[in-house]
Amino acid sequence: MSTAQIHACLRTIGVELPVPDPMPRAVALGMLLYCVESAATIDTDRLDLEAVREGYVAGISNTLRADGDGPEALGGVWSRLLQARVNRTLTDLAATQTDDDGDGYTVAPAVNHLLDAAQALLSTSNPPADLPPHQQLHGVRNALRTARREVQAARQQIEDGRKVLRSLGLEP
């Protein structure tokens, strides 16, 4: 999408943009993403999520057809979109963290490690087509090792949280 298209989408849904110089493309795209994600969060319930996913996949399929790609490319696009979601979540989580003065506990580090593990695993689901099989296997091995380390670090963070609860007289 071009910057002008993103601005037009925002105006269409009622966002007032500064005149004469609207926001840069990345900021406008972030605002549009927020509008869509918040609408999906507010307007759907558990029964509607499969329908939302169906529309999402239809959008991917339409894009693939427009780009001349076949249905076999769906998995790769899906994987890249999931990785982008995890990246945004990691960025958002990091932006909302507060400094810990040592007296408390926050679950954010454990969540970060688990999301990093998910990123490592997702990275293997769409290897370049021209990558030889032995290199793909090395990539999978490295991703599994990274995921294991991240899960172990998350477990340690969770155990630290349990210790804090015990120190407060609570049974975790």
Backbone as a ProteinNet text record, in pm:
[ID]
protein_1_A
[PRIMARY]
MSTAQIHACLRTIGVELPVPDPMPRAVALGMLLYCVESAATIDTDRLDLEAVREGYVAGISNTLRADGDGPEALGGVWSRLLQARVNRTLTDLAATQTDDDGDGYTVAPAVNHLLDAAQALLSTSNPPADLPPHQQLHGVRNALRTARREVQAARQQIEDGRKVLRSLGLEP
[TERTIARY]
84.3	0	88.7	48.5	121.9	79.9	157.6	124.9	-11.1	-37.1	-165.5	-282.3	-265.4	-370.7	-397.1	-291	-306.8	-379.8	-340	-406.8	-554.2	-583.2	-722.8	-803	-743.3	-811.7	-842.5	-744.8	-764.7	-875.2	-874.6	-979.7	-1116.8	-1121.4	-1248	-1309.9	-1226.6	-1281.4	-1294.2	-1271.4	-1299.3	-1182.3	-1061.2	-943.6	-912	-898.4	-862.4	-710.7	-658.6	-514.7	-474.4	-353.8	-307.8	-302.1	-335.1	-329.8	-226.6	-142.5	-132.2	-42	28.4	130.4	89	17.8	-20.6	102.3	77.7	185.7	261.6	386.5	465.9	402.2	442.7	383.5	386.5	501.6	512.3	417.5	406.9	317.5	172	139.8	3.1	-33.6	60.7	34.4	12.4	91.2	71	-65.5	-110.3	-242.5	-352.3	-336.5	-435.2	-438.5	-322.4	-315.8	-388.2	-365.4	-434.3	-586.3	-632	-776.5	-835.9	-768.8	-819.3	-812.8	-699.3	-686.6	-784.4	-803.1	-896.1	-1039.8	-1073.1	-1207.1	-1228.7	-1127.7	-1139.5	-1150	-1081.3	-1085.5	-1221	-1273.4	-1399.5	-1519.9	-1515.9	-1633.9	-1650	-1551.7	-1564.5	-1566.4	-1634.7	-1629.6	-1571.3	-1562.6	-1497.8	-1564.2	-1693	-1761.5	-1728.2	-1687.1	-1658.4	-1512.9	-1424.7	-1283	-1250.8	-1318.8	-1292.9	-1334.9	-1444.2	-1486.9	-1386.7	-1333.9	-1232	-1108.8	-1067.8	-952.7	-980.2	-1102.2	-1139.2	-1123.4	-1168.1	-1151.4	-1005.5	-927.2	-783.8	-715.7	-746.3	-687.5	-735.3	-860.2	-910.4	-832.9	-800.9	-721	-582.7	-520.6	-389.1	-399.8	-500.6	-518.2	-539.1	-619.4	-640.9	-510.9	-429.6	-301.3	-209.6	-208.7	-124.3	-165.6	-297.6	-346.2	-306	-318	-283.2	-133.6	-53.4	91.7	136.3	42.8	76.5	132.5	121.9	169.3	56.6	93.6	-5.6	-37.4	-134.6	-175.5	-63.5	40.5	151.6	229.2	214.5	283.9	210.5	88.8	8.5	81	142.9	213.4	325.8	399	509	460.6	353.4	297.5	242.8	171.2	114.1	225.8	334.4	447	507.1	526.3	583.3	490.1	359.2	263.7	265.7	273.8	282.2	410.8	521.7	646.7	634.9	570.4	553.3	468	363.9	280.9	363.5	443.9	526.3	626.6	687	780	711	590.1	517.1	484.7	446.5	415.1	539	652.9	777.5	810	794.5	821.8	726.1	597.5	497.7	522.8	556.5	581.9	703.2	808.2	927.9	895.7	807.9	772.7	688.1	620.6	533.4	599.6	721.2	789.6	833.7	822.7	872.8	998.7	1080.9	1202.1	1164.9	1225.5	1203.1	1309.8	1266.5	1361.9	1411.4	1377.9	1424.6	1327.1	1222.6	1127.1	1009	991.9	873	908.2	806.4	822.8	730.9	778.3	694.7	706.3	597.5	597.8	658.2	682.4	729.2	854.2	956.8	1074.3	1041.2	956.6	918.4	843.8	752.1	676.7	772	866.4	964	1039.5	1085.6	1159.6	1071.6	946.4	857	827.6	811.4	789.5	914.5	1032.3	1156.3	1165.9	1121	1119.9	1024.8	909	813.3	873.1	941.7	1006.1	1106.4	1186.6	1287.2	1221	1113.7	1045.4	975.9	913.6	846.7	945.9	1067.5	1167.2	1197.6	1168.3	1198.4	1085.6	970.5	854.1	851.7	942.6	942.5	1085.9	1159.9	1297.8	1299.4	1404	1415.3	1410.6	1342.7	1323.2	1455.3	1555.8	1682.4	1781.8	1738.5	1825.5	1835.3	1956.8	1971.7	1916	1866.9	1806.3	1896.1	2026.2	2114	2123.6	2118	2119.1	1986	1877.1	1747.6	1749	1807.9	1816.3	1902.3	2010.5	2093.3	2012.9	1931.7	1847	1745.6	1686.9	1590.6	1661.8	1779.5	1856.1	1887.2	1934.2	1967	1842.5	1731	1606.4	1559.8	1571.7	1532.4	1622.6	1750.9	1843.4	1809.3	1783.6	1747.5	1618	1518.1	1389.3	1406.5	1488	1511.7	1573.8	1674.5	1737.6	1637.7	1553	1454.4	1350.3	1306.6	1209.3	1272.8	1398.7	1467.8	1477.5	1508.4	1516.1	1378.6	1273.6	1137.7	1103.9	1140.8	1116.5	1185.3	1307.8	1379.2	1306.2	1256.9	1181.2	1053.8	988.6	866.2	899.7	1008.7	1049.9	1084.4	1146.2	1175	1044.3	943.5	813.1	751.1	766.8	715.1	785.4	915.8	990.8	940	911.2	858.1	724.9	639	509.1	528.6	620.8	647.3	696.7	783.7	836.9	726.6	618.4	504.3	401.1	435.1	345.9	236.5	249.9	149.4	201	110.4	147.4	126.8	234	219	141
-117.9	0	124	218.1	344.7	430.5	532.2	624.4	688.8	729.4	793.1	696.5	569.2	470.5	450	444.6	427.2	548.1	668.4	789.7	788.5	744.3	738.4	639.4	525.6	427.1	487.3	554.7	615.7	720.3	803.9	906.3	841.3	732.5	662.6	610.7	566.1	513.8	622.5	747.8	859	916	876.4	932.5	1067.4	1168.4	1301.7	1312.7	1331.4	1342.9	1489.7	1521.7	1661.1	1711.1	1835.1	1898.1	2008.7	2029.9	1965.6	1843.8	1817.8	1713.2	1597.2	1495.6	1380.9	1304.3	1213.3	1136.6	1052.7	1019.6	934.2	796.3	726.9	598.5	498.2	480.5	380	412.3	537.9	578.4	557	596.1	579.9	431.5	348.5	204.6	146.8	191.5	147.2	187.1	309	353.6	271.6	243	161.6	20.1	-35.4	-167.5	-166.2	-61.4	-49.6	-47.4	32.1	42.3	-93.3	-166.4	-297	-397.5	-402.3	-498.8	-467.8	-339.6	-306.9	-338.1	-315.4	-350.6	-502	-578.7	-724.6	-770.4	-702.2	-737.8	-705.5	-591	-544.8	-612.5	-631.2	-675.6	-826.7	-902.4	-1046.9	-1115.1	-1227	-1311.4	-1445.8	-1538.2	-1665.3	-1738.1	-1723.6	-1791.8	-1729.7	-1604.3	-1535.7	-1549.7	-1595.4	-1595.9	-1681.3	-1792.8	-1875.2	-1802.7	-1727.7	-1650.6	-1539.4	-1476	-1372.4	-1434.9	-1550.4	-1620.3	-1656.6	-1701.2	-1736.7	-1615.6	-1499.3	-1377.3	-1339.8	-1360.8	-1331.1	-1418.2	-1547.9	-1640.8	-1606.7	-1567	-1525.7	-1404.5	-1312.4	-1195.9	-1236.4	-1329.4	-1378.7	-1445.1	-1528.9	-1601.5	-1505.4	-1401.2	-1301.5	-1231	-1200.1	-1135.1	-1227.2	-1354.5	-1450.1	-1461.2	-1465.7	-1472.6	-1347.8	-1232	-1106.4	-1100.4	-1161.9	-1162.9	-1276.6	-1362.2	-1473.8	-1594.7	-1595.7	-1710.4	-1810.2	-1935.6	-2040.4	-2063.7	-2151.3	-2180.1	-2238.6	-2297.1	-2353.7	-2245.1	-2119.7	-2008.6	-1962.7	-2013.4	-1970.6	-1992	-2108.2	-2137.9	-2040.3	-2003.7	-1909.1	-1771.5	-1725.7	-1594.8	-1599.4	-1705.3	-1720.6	-1716.6	-1787.3	-1791.3	-1652.1	-1578.9	-1443.4	-1350.9	-1365.2	-1282.1	-1315.5	-1444	-1483	-1429.3	-1438.1	-1384.6	-1233.3	-1163.7	-1018.9	-988.3	-1068.7	-1049.5	-1067.4	-1173	-1197.7	-1083.8	-1036.9	-924	-800.7	-771.8	-654.5	-673.5	-795.7	-822.6	-804.5	-853.9	-835	-686.5	-611.7	-467.4	-397.3	-432.2	-370.3	-405.5	-531	-574.6	-501.7	-488.4	-417.1	-270.9	-210.9	-69.8	-48.8	-152.7	-137.4	-180.9	-233.9	-279.9	-160.6	-178.1	-78.1	-132.5	-42.9	-86.6	-154.3	-267.2	-340.5	-298	-247.8	-202	-316.6	-439.2	-554.7	-602.1	-524.1	-561.7	-640.7	-643.7	-707.2	-808.2	-844.9	-944.4	-906.6	-923.9	-903	-1025.4	-1060.2	-1178.1	-1147.9	-1021.4	-982.4	-1058.8	-1075.8	-1149.7	-1293.6	-1360.3	-1497.1	-1497.9	-1404.1	-1395.1	-1364.6	-1274.1	-1242.7	-1367.2	-1446.9	-1568.2	-1665.9	-1679.8	-1771.2	-1721.6	-1591.5	-1536.3	-1552	-1535.4	-1558.3	-1704.3	-1796.6	-1938.4	-1959.8	-1898	-1910.4	-1853.9	-1740.8	-1681.8	-1777.9	-1840.3	-1934.3	-2048.5	-2102.1	-2213.8	-2169.9	-2052.9	-2003.3	-1978.4	-1943.7	-1912.4	-2032.9	-2152.7	-2273.7	-2312.5	-2249.9	-2294.2	-2241.5	-2152.2	-2098.1	-2077.8	-2186.9	-2170	-2125.8	-2056.3	-2019.1	-2143.1	-2131.3	-2246.1	-2301.8	-2216.9	-2262.3	-2310	-2319.1	-2365.3	-2518	-2571.4	-2717.7	-2782.8	-2905.6	-2974.4	-2981.2	-3004.9	-3014.2	-2879.1	-2769.9	-2638.1	-2611	-2660	-2647.5	-2722.7	-2842.3	-2920.6	-2849.4	-2787.1	-2710.1	-2593.9	-2531.1	-2421.8	-2468.6	-2584.5	-2641.4	-2675.1	-2738.2	-2772.5	-2646.9	-2542.9	-2419.1	-2356	-2359.3	-2303.7	-2381	-2514.7	-2596.1	-2568.1	-2551.6	-2518.7	-2383.1	-2286.5	-2152.8	-2158.9	-2228.5	-2239.9	-2306.3	-2411.2	-2479.1	-2384.6	-2306.8	-2210.6	-2106.9	-2059.3	-1956.5	-2013.4	-2136.3	-2199.7	-2222.2	-2263.4	-2281.4	-2148.3	-2041.2	-1909.3	-1866.8	-1897.3	-1865	-1943.4	-2069.8	-2151.7	-2090.1	-2041.8	-1979.3	-1853.1	-1775	-1653.9	-1690.1	-1795.5	-1840.6	-1888	-1961	-2007.3	-1888.4	-1786.1	-1664.8	-1601.1	-1601.4	-1548.3	-1629.7	-1760	-1846.9	-1818.6	-1792.3	-1758.2	-1628.1	-1531.6	-1404	-1427	-1509.6	-1539.2	-1607.7	-1702	-1770.4	-1671.6	-1578.8	-1480.7	-1388.6	-1379.8	-1298.6	-1381.7	-1507.6	-1594	-1657.2	-1655.7	-1715	-1845.1	-1937.7	-2063.8	-2048.1	-2064.9	-2047.8	-2159.8
0	0	0	-77.7	-79.9	39	65.8	174.7	150.5	27.6	-5.1	18.3	-17.8	4.1	153.1	231.9	376.5	435.1	394.4	442.5	402.3	279.2	233.5	317.2	350.2	436.1	572.5	631	762.3	757.4	654.8	642.8	624.5	548.2	522.6	651.2	745.2	870.5	977.1	938	1028	1104.5	1071.5	1139.5	1076.9	1160.9	1112.1	1107.8	988.5	970	963.3	1008.2	1002.8	858.3	840.2	707.4	716.7	623.7	492.9	493.3	601.3	600	689.6	633.2	715.2	765.5	853.2	915.2	813.6	847.1	757.5	740.2	635.3	598.7	714.5	779.8	886.6	1001.6	1038.6	1147.6	1105.6	983.2	932.7	923.9	879.8	870.9	1010	1107	1245	1297.3	1263.9	1308.1	1241.6	1113.1	1042.1	1101.7	1130.9	1192.9	1327.2	1406.8	1535.3	1514.3	1418.1	1393.9	1357.7	1272.1	1229.3	1344.5	1413.4	1524.2	1636.6	1668	1775.9	1734.3	1607.7	1560.4	1570.6	1531.7	1539.6	1685	1774.2	1915.7	1976.4	1942.6	2001.6	1937.8	1806.2	1733	1721.1	1759.6	1744.3	1879.5	1882.4	2001.6	1958	2048	2016.4	1898.2	1883.9	1773.9	1639	1638.8	1513.3	1468.9	1555.5	1522.1	1400.1	1384	1266.5	1138.9	1145.2	1028.4	997.4	1100.9	1080.4	1015.2	1064.3	1005.6	859.5	831.1	693.5	600.8	647.5	568.4	551.4	656.4	652.2	547	549.3	452.6	311.8	297.7	165.7	114.7	205.1	165.9	118.5	190.7	149	12.6	-4.8	-131.7	-247.6	-225.9	-331.6	-367.5	-267	-292.6	-371.3	-334	-405.7	-551.9	-576.2	-714.9	-792.1	-728.4	-794.4	-825.7	-739.9	-760.8	-852.8	-893.2	-980.9	-908.5	-775.7	-697.7	-680.3	-667.9	-649.9	-503.3	-476.2	-338.4	-252.8	-318.3	-240.5	-165.9	-207.4	-140.7	-14.7	7.5	122	254.7	273	397.6	425.3	321.9	339.3	380.1	314.9	350.1	492.1	524.3	658.7	763.1	737.1	829.5	848.9	740.9	751.6	829	808.2	882.2	1031.4	1065.2	1205.6	1268.8	1195.8	1248	1270.1	1179.5	1195.6	1318.3	1342.3	1462.4	1589.1	1591.7	1709.7	1728.3	1619.4	1629.4	1686.4	1638.8	1690.9	1838.5	1875.4	2015.1	2102.4	2057.3	2132.3	2147.8	2040.2	2044.4	2139.3	2130.9	2218.2	2363.8	2389.9	2526.1	2584	2504	2550.8	2581.7	2502.4	2523.3	2648.4	2694.6	2811.1	2941	2932.5	3053.7	3137.6	3266.4	3358.6	3424.5	3470.8	3539.6	3670.2	3691.8	3816.8	3916	4030.2	4130.9	4218.2	4181.8	4256.2	4361.9	4388.3	4492.7	4439	4308.9	4253.3	4147.8	4075.1	3970.5	3857.1	3737.6	3620.8	3530.6	3466.7	3379.9	3243	3213.9	3080.6	3035.3	3118.5	3069.8	3029.1	3105	3068.7	2935.8	2919.6	2793.6	2677.8	2699.7	2594.5	2549.9	2646.4	2611.2	2533.5	2573.7	2501.6	2360.4	2345.2	2211.2	2124.8	2185	2110.5	2066.6	2152.5	2114.8	1997	2002.9	1891.9	1763.5	1773.9	1655.6	1594.8	1679.2	1629.4	1553.2	1608.5	1543.2	1415.2	1417.5	1296.9	1183.5	1218.4	1114.9	1026.7	1074.8	996.3	901.9	915.9	839	697	664.1	528.9	479.1	460.4	413.3	267.2	225.4	83.5	-5.3	-117.6	-206.5	-258.2	-274	-329.7	-223.5	-98.8	9.4	5.2	-3.8	-8.5	118.3	106.1	220.4	344.2	326.1	444.1	515.6	442.2	506	575.9	516.9	583.5	716.3	716.2	839.4	944.6	901.6	995.4	1052.7	969.2	1016.4	1119.3	1094.3	1189.1	1320.1	1309.5	1430	1512.3	1446.4	1517.8	1579.7	1507.5	1560.4	1683.7	1678.2	1793.6	1913.4	1888.3	1998.1	2059.1	1972.8	2022.1	2101	2046.9	2116.5	2251.9	2258.1	2385.3	2488.5	2445.4	2537.1	2585.6	2495	2532.3	2628.6	2604.8	2695.1	2832.2	2834.3	2962.7	3037.9	2965.6	3029.3	3081.1	3005.1	3050.5	3176.5	3179.3	3299.6	3421.8	3403	3513.2	3559.5	3464.9	3499.9	3576.3	3533.2	3601.2	3742.5	3755.4	3888.5	3978.5	3921.9	3999.2	4048.9	3964.9	4005.4	4117	4109.5	4216.1	4348.7	4340.9	4462.6	4524	4438.2	4488.6	4558.4	4499.3	4561.1	4696.7	4700.8	4828.8	4933.3	4891.9	4986.7	5041.5	4967.7	5011.3	5088.6	5113.5	5189.5	5106.4	4976.8	4887.5	4830	4811.1	4747.7	4597.2	4520	4372.8	4307.9
[MASK]
++++++++++++++++++++++++++++++++++++++++++++++++++++++++++++++++++++++++++++++++++++++++++++++++++++++++++++++++++++++++++++++++++++++++++++++++++++++++++++++++++++++++++++

